[in-house]
Short mmCIF file of C-alpha atoms in Angstrom, two decimals:
data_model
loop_
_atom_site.label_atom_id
_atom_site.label_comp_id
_atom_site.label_asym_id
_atom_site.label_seq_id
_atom_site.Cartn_x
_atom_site.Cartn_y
_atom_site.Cartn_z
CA UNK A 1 0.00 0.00 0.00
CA UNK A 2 1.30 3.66 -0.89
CA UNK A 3 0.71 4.55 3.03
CA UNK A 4 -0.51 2.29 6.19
CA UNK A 5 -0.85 3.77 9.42
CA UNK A 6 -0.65 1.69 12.69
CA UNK A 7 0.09 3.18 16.08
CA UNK A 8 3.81 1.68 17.25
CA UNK A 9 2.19 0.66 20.48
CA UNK A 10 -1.07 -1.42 19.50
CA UNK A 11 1.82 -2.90 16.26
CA UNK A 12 4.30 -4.06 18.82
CA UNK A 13 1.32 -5.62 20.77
CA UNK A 14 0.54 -7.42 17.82
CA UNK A 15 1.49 -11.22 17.41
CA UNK A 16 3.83 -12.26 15.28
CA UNK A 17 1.81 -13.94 12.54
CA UNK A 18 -0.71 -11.08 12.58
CA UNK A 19 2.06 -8.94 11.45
CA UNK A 20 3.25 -10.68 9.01
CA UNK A 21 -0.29 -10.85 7.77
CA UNK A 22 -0.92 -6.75 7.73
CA UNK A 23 2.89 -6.61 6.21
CA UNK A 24 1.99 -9.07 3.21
CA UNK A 25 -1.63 -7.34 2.83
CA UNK A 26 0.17 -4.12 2.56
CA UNK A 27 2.78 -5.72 -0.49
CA UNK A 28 -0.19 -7.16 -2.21
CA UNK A 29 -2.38 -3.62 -2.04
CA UNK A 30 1.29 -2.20 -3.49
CA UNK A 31 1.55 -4.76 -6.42
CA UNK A 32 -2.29 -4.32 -7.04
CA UNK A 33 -2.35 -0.83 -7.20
CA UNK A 34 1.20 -0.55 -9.20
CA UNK A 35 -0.74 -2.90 -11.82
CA UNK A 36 -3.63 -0.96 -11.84
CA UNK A 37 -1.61 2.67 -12.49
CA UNK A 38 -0.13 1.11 -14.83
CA UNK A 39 -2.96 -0.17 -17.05
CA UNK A 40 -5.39 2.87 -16.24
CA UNK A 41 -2.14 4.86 -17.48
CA UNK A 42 -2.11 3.19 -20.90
CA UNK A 43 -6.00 3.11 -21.33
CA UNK A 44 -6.08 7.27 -20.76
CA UNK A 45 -3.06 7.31 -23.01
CA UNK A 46 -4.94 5.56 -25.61
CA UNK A 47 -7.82 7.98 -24.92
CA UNK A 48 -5.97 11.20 -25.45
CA UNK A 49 -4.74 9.59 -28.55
CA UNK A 50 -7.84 8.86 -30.18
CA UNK A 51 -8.82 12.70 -29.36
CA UNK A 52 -6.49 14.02 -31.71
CA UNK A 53 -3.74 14.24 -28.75
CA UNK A 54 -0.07 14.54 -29.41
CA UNK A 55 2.67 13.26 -27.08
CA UNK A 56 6.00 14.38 -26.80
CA UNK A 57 8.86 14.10 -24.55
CA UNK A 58 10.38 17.11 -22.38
CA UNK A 59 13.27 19.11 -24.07
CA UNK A 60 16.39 17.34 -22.90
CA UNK A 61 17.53 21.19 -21.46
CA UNK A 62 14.22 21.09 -19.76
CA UNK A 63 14.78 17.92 -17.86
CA UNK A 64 18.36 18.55 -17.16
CA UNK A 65 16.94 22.21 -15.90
CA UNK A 66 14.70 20.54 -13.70
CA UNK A 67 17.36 17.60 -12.62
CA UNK A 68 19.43 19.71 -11.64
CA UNK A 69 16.85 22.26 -9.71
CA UNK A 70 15.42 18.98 -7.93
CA UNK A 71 19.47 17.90 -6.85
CA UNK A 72 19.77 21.15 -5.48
CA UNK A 73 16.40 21.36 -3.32
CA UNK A 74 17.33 17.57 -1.80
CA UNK A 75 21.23 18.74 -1.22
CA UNK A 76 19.95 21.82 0.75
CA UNK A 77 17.58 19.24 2.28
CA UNK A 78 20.07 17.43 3.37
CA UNK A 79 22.49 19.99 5.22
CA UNK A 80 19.27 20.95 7.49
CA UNK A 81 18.73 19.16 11.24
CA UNK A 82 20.09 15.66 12.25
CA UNK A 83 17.16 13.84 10.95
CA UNK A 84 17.12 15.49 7.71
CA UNK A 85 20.62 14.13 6.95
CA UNK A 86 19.70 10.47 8.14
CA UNK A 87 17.04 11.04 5.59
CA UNK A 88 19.27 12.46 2.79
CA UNK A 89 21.76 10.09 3.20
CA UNK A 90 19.65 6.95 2.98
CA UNK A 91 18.01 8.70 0.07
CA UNK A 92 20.79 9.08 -1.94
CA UNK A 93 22.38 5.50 -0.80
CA UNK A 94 18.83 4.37 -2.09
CA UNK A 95 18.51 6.32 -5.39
CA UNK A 96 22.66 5.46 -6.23
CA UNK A 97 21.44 1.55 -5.71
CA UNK A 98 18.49 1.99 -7.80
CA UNK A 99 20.11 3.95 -10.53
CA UNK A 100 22.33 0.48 -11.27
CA UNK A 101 19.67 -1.30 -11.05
CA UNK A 102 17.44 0.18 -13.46
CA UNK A 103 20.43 0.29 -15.34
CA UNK A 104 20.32 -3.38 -16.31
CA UNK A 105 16.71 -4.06 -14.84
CA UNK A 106 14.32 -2.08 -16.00
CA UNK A 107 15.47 0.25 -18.49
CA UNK A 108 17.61 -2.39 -20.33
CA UNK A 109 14.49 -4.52 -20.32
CA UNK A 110 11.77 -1.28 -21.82
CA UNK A 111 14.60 -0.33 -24.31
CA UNK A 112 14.79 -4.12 -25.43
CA UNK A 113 10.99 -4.33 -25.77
CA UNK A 114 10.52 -0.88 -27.50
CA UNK A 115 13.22 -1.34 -30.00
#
């Protein structure tokens, strides 16, 4: 699930097997509603299309513009109070992992498929 909030105190009160049972339901509502995006995505796609609807990508200057706006707001981010590093730096520990991923995940699979 995007978001599921549980008070810490009634969760650690919680047996075992009953969290693992709100954990999974929350992976499941996650997968479900990733799937979902993804097709109702692609249906309003095919919608604009069929109104006449032209698609283009952003300007390469306009994405490296806003890249590099975004990089600035998180680094700034970052140098604010204790917690806002802890957050910064397991953002960025996260985002440098999932770049190399994607790398030969994702993206090598999508630019496979589309050619």
């Amino acid at each position: 699930t995007g978001e599921a909030l549980i008070n810490l105190k009634s969760w650690n009160n919680l047996p075992d097997d009953l969290k693992q049972i709100v954990e999974n339901a929350c992976r499941a509502a996650n997968i479900v509603a990733l799937a979902e995006t993804e097709w109702r995505n692609a249906e309003a796609l095919q919608a604009l299309k069929a109104d006449g609807v032209t698609t283009r990508r952003w300007p390469d200057d306009i994405v490296r513009a806003a890249r590099d706006a975004a990089a600035e707001v998180i680094l700034e981010f970052g140098q604010g109070s204790d917690i806002e590093q802890r957050i910064y730096l397991s953002y960025e520990t996260m985002r440098a992992r999932a770049r190399n991923w994607s790398r030969v995940g994702a993206e090598a699979f999508l630019t496979s498929r589309n050619g």
